[in-house]
Short mmCIF file of C-alpha atoms in Angstrom, two decimals:
data_model
loop_
_atom_site.label_atom_id
_atom_site.label_comp_id
_atom_site.label_asym_id
_atom_site.label_seq_id
_atom_site.Cartn_x
_atom_site.Cartn_y
_atom_site.Cartn_z
CA MET A 1 10.11 -31.61 -36.68
CA ALA A 2 12.16 -34.97 -37.09
CA THR A 3 15.66 -34.70 -38.51
CA LEU A 4 17.25 -36.81 -40.97
CA SER A 5 19.99 -37.68 -38.58
CA SER A 6 17.56 -38.75 -35.97
CA ALA A 7 15.82 -40.94 -38.36
CA VAL A 8 19.18 -42.55 -39.15
CA VAL A 9 19.76 -43.15 -35.64
CA ILE A 10 16.43 -44.82 -35.20
CA ALA A 11 16.98 -46.92 -38.29
CA SER A 12 20.40 -47.94 -37.04
CA HIS A 13 19.06 -49.17 -33.73
CA ALA A 14 16.17 -51.04 -35.63
CA LEU A 15 18.54 -52.92 -37.85
CA GLY A 16 20.98 -53.82 -35.05
CA PRO A 17 24.87 -53.82 -34.58
CA ASP A 18 25.49 -56.25 -37.61
CA HIS A 19 24.16 -53.77 -40.38
CA ARG A 20 26.13 -50.83 -41.78
CA LEU A 21 24.02 -47.97 -43.54
CA THR A 22 25.56 -46.64 -46.67
CA SER A 23 22.84 -44.82 -48.37
CA LEU A 24 19.48 -43.15 -47.80
CA GLN A 25 16.81 -43.08 -50.25
CA THR A 26 14.12 -40.40 -49.40
CA PRO A 27 11.28 -40.37 -51.86
CA ALA A 28 9.41 -37.67 -49.80
CA CYS A 29 11.91 -36.33 -47.28
CA PHE A 30 10.35 -33.72 -45.03
CA MET A 31 6.98 -33.39 -46.65
CA ALA A 32 5.79 -30.15 -44.93
CA TRP A 33 2.05 -30.66 -45.82
CA THR A 34 2.00 -33.74 -43.77
CA GLY A 35 4.95 -33.29 -41.36
CA ALA A 36 6.18 -36.60 -42.32
CA LEU A 37 9.52 -38.24 -43.22
CA HIS A 38 9.69 -41.43 -45.16
CA LEU A 39 13.06 -43.23 -45.33
CA THR A 40 14.22 -46.33 -47.21
CA ILE A 41 17.31 -47.97 -45.82
CA VAL A 42 19.47 -50.03 -48.17
CA HIS A 43 21.77 -52.86 -46.88
CA THR A 44 25.52 -52.35 -47.73
CA ASP A 45 26.07 -55.88 -48.94
CA THR A 46 22.94 -56.92 -50.87
CA GLN A 47 21.71 -53.47 -51.90
CA ASP A 48 18.21 -54.77 -50.83
CA VAL A 49 15.88 -52.68 -48.97
CA CYS A 50 15.98 -53.80 -45.52
CA LEU A 51 14.10 -51.19 -43.46
CA LYS A 52 11.47 -48.76 -44.22
CA LEU A 53 10.75 -45.96 -41.93
CA CYS A 54 7.92 -43.66 -41.76
CA TRP A 55 8.10 -40.87 -39.15
CA ASP A 56 4.84 -38.79 -38.56
CA THR A 57 5.41 -35.68 -36.43
CA ASP A 58 1.70 -35.03 -36.11
CA THR A 59 1.19 -38.13 -34.12
CA ALA A 60 4.73 -38.20 -32.67
CA GLY A 61 5.15 -41.74 -33.61
CA CYS A 62 7.20 -43.88 -35.91
CA GLU A 63 6.27 -47.02 -37.89
CA PHE A 64 8.84 -49.26 -39.45
CA THR A 65 8.94 -52.60 -40.97
CA LYS A 66 12.05 -54.90 -41.22
CA ARG A 67 12.76 -57.53 -43.73
CA ASP A 68 13.71 -60.85 -42.26
CA LYS A 69 16.94 -62.58 -43.14
CA ALA A 70 15.56 -64.60 -45.92
CA GLY A 71 14.37 -61.38 -47.60
CA SER A 72 11.05 -62.90 -48.26
CA SER A 73 8.57 -60.94 -45.96
CA TRP A 74 8.41 -57.65 -44.04
CA GLU A 75 7.97 -57.86 -40.44
CA SER A 76 6.11 -54.94 -38.75
CA LYS A 77 7.75 -53.55 -35.83
CA GLY A 78 4.84 -51.22 -34.76
CA ARG A 79 5.33 -47.88 -32.62
CA ILE A 80 8.34 -48.92 -30.69
CA VAL A 81 10.07 -45.74 -31.24
CA SER A 82 7.19 -43.84 -30.21
CA LYS A 83 6.92 -45.50 -26.82
CA THR A 84 10.71 -45.02 -26.20
CA LYS A 85 10.26 -41.42 -27.24
CA ILE A 86 7.39 -40.93 -24.88
CA LEU A 87 9.40 -42.68 -21.90
CA ALA A 88 12.49 -40.49 -22.75
CA GLU A 89 10.46 -37.38 -22.88
CA ARG A 90 8.90 -38.20 -19.58
CA ASP A 91 12.24 -38.93 -17.98
CA ALA A 92 13.66 -35.60 -19.42
CA GLN A 93 10.55 -33.78 -17.90
CA GLN A 94 11.22 -35.45 -14.63
CA ILE A 95 14.75 -34.28 -14.79
CA VAL A 96 13.90 -30.66 -15.74
CA GLN A 97 11.15 -30.61 -13.06
CA LYS A 98 13.72 -31.69 -10.35
CA ALA A 99 16.07 -29.22 -11.58
CA ARG A 100 13.47 -26.55 -11.32
CA GLU A 101 12.45 -27.45 -7.81
CA TYR A 102 16.14 -27.69 -6.77
CA ARG A 103 16.64 -24.25 -8.23
CA THR A 104 13.54 -22.79 -6.67
CA LYS A 105 14.71 -24.25 -3.40
CA ARG A 106 18.15 -22.83 -3.62
CA VAL A 107 16.69 -19.43 -4.36
CA LYS A 108 14.33 -19.53 -1.38
CA ASP A 109 17.29 -20.68 0.85
CA ALA A 110 19.49 -17.90 -0.66
CA ARG A 111 16.67 -15.35 0.21
CA SER A 112 16.43 -16.58 3.71
CA GLU A 113 20.03 -16.65 4.32
CA ALA A 114 20.29 -13.14 2.95
CA GLN A 115 17.35 -12.08 5.11
CA LYS A 116 19.03 -13.29 8.26
CA GLU A 117 22.27 -11.48 7.44
CA ILE A 118 20.24 -8.34 6.87
CA ASP A 119 18.48 -8.69 10.12
CA GLU A 120 21.70 -9.38 12.00
CA TYR A 121 23.29 -6.39 10.38
CA ARG A 122 20.37 -4.06 11.14
CA LYS A 123 20.27 -5.35 14.68
CA GLN A 124 24.02 -4.50 15.07
CA LYS A 125 23.77 -1.09 13.69
CA GLU A 126 20.72 -0.27 15.84
CA GLU A 127 22.65 -1.14 18.90
CA GLU A 128 25.53 0.86 17.85
CA PHE A 129 23.03 3.77 17.24
CA LYS A 130 21.56 3.42 20.69
CA LYS A 131 25.06 3.24 22.27
CA PHE A 132 26.26 6.34 20.32
CA GLU A 133 22.95 8.26 21.30
CA LYS A 134 23.24 7.29 24.87
CA GLU A 135 26.80 8.52 25.11
CA HIS A 136 26.00 11.88 23.27
CA SER A 137 22.53 12.57 24.47
CA SER A 138 23.78 12.39 28.32
CA GLY A 139 25.74 15.47 27.59
CA ASN A 140 22.94 17.10 26.05
CA LYS A 141 20.65 16.35 28.87
CA LYS A 142 23.06 18.04 31.37
CA ALA A 143 23.49 21.10 29.28
CA GLU A 144 19.73 21.30 28.99
CA GLN A 145 19.31 21.07 32.64
CA ASP A 146 21.96 23.70 33.34
CA ALA A 147 20.33 26.16 30.69
CA GLU A 148 16.97 25.66 32.32
CA LYS A 149 18.29 26.57 35.78
CA ASP A 150 20.07 29.66 34.47
CA THR A 151 16.76 30.74 32.91
CA GLU A 152 14.91 30.24 36.06
CA GLU A 153 17.42 32.31 37.95
CA LYS A 154 17.40 35.07 35.51
CA LEU A 155 13.63 35.14 35.66
CA LYS A 156 13.46 35.34 39.20
CA GLU A 157 15.96 38.23 39.24
CA THR A 158 13.94 39.99 36.78
CA LYS A 159 10.67 39.58 38.68
CA GLU A 160 12.47 40.77 41.91
CA VAL A 161 13.67 43.88 40.09
CA GLY A 162 10.13 44.42 38.66
CA LYS A 163 8.84 44.22 42.12
CA LYS A 164 11.15 46.61 43.62
CA SER A 165 11.48 49.17 40.86
CA GLY A 166 8.28 48.53 38.97
CA LYS A 167 6.48 51.67 40.10
CA LYS A 168 9.33 54.03 39.35
CA VAL A 169 9.79 52.45 35.68
CA ILE A 170 6.01 52.91 34.94
CA ASP A 171 6.09 56.48 36.31
CA ASP A 172 9.23 57.34 34.04
CA LEU A 173 7.56 55.86 30.82
CA LEU A 174 4.38 57.83 31.41
CA ASN A 175 6.36 61.05 32.00
CA ALA A 176 8.39 60.42 28.75
CA VAL A 177 5.43 59.80 26.84
CA SER A 178 3.36 62.87 28.28
CA ASP A 179 6.21 65.49 28.66
CA VAL A 180 7.37 65.97 25.10
CA ARG A 181 10.29 68.56 24.53
CA PRO A 182 11.18 68.61 20.94
CA VAL A 183 15.00 69.02 20.17
CA VAL A 184 16.53 70.00 16.75
CA PRO A 185 19.44 67.63 15.85
CA ASN A 186 22.97 69.17 15.69
CA ARG A 187 23.30 68.47 11.89
CA VAL A 188 20.58 70.84 11.05
CA GLU A 189 21.22 74.63 11.48
CA GLN A 190 18.83 76.30 13.98
CA PRO A 191 17.23 79.60 13.19
CA THR A 192 18.46 82.32 15.47
#
């Protein structure tokens, strides 16, 4: 909605630099049902009405008329302010659009730079991990090989002992199972 101060600025530009505004008479200021602002500007020296301004927010335009120097006729200035306003809004939209594009570009650049840094850091840490793993896993491989050799040697020894005395061990096991001799433990008294 148009404000009184913006209407005064518009009126000041319409009057030119020679005139000073002293009073504003607003017969229907900010009529809510029409969305219009009507102003009458009074000249300082002559107290004559020198400019009538009608601002219509529905059409985003401004109609104003200006009295000539003789004061006899009203000269219509048309919708000049509306065109100026449209041009200013278009320029403002272009500036805002450029700012948005610049911001979007900076965000994309920042993301790509951050991704590059992340990739470099990841690569560095992977190299450090591989180096650490190589240093520490070589000792483990040697220990695994030594343990495997020991296991194979002990397995061979066990098999050789089994071949040499396997028959005797089987006979001893069968005798122990088949020849049972019950014995009373020492803790229990034996009957006499």
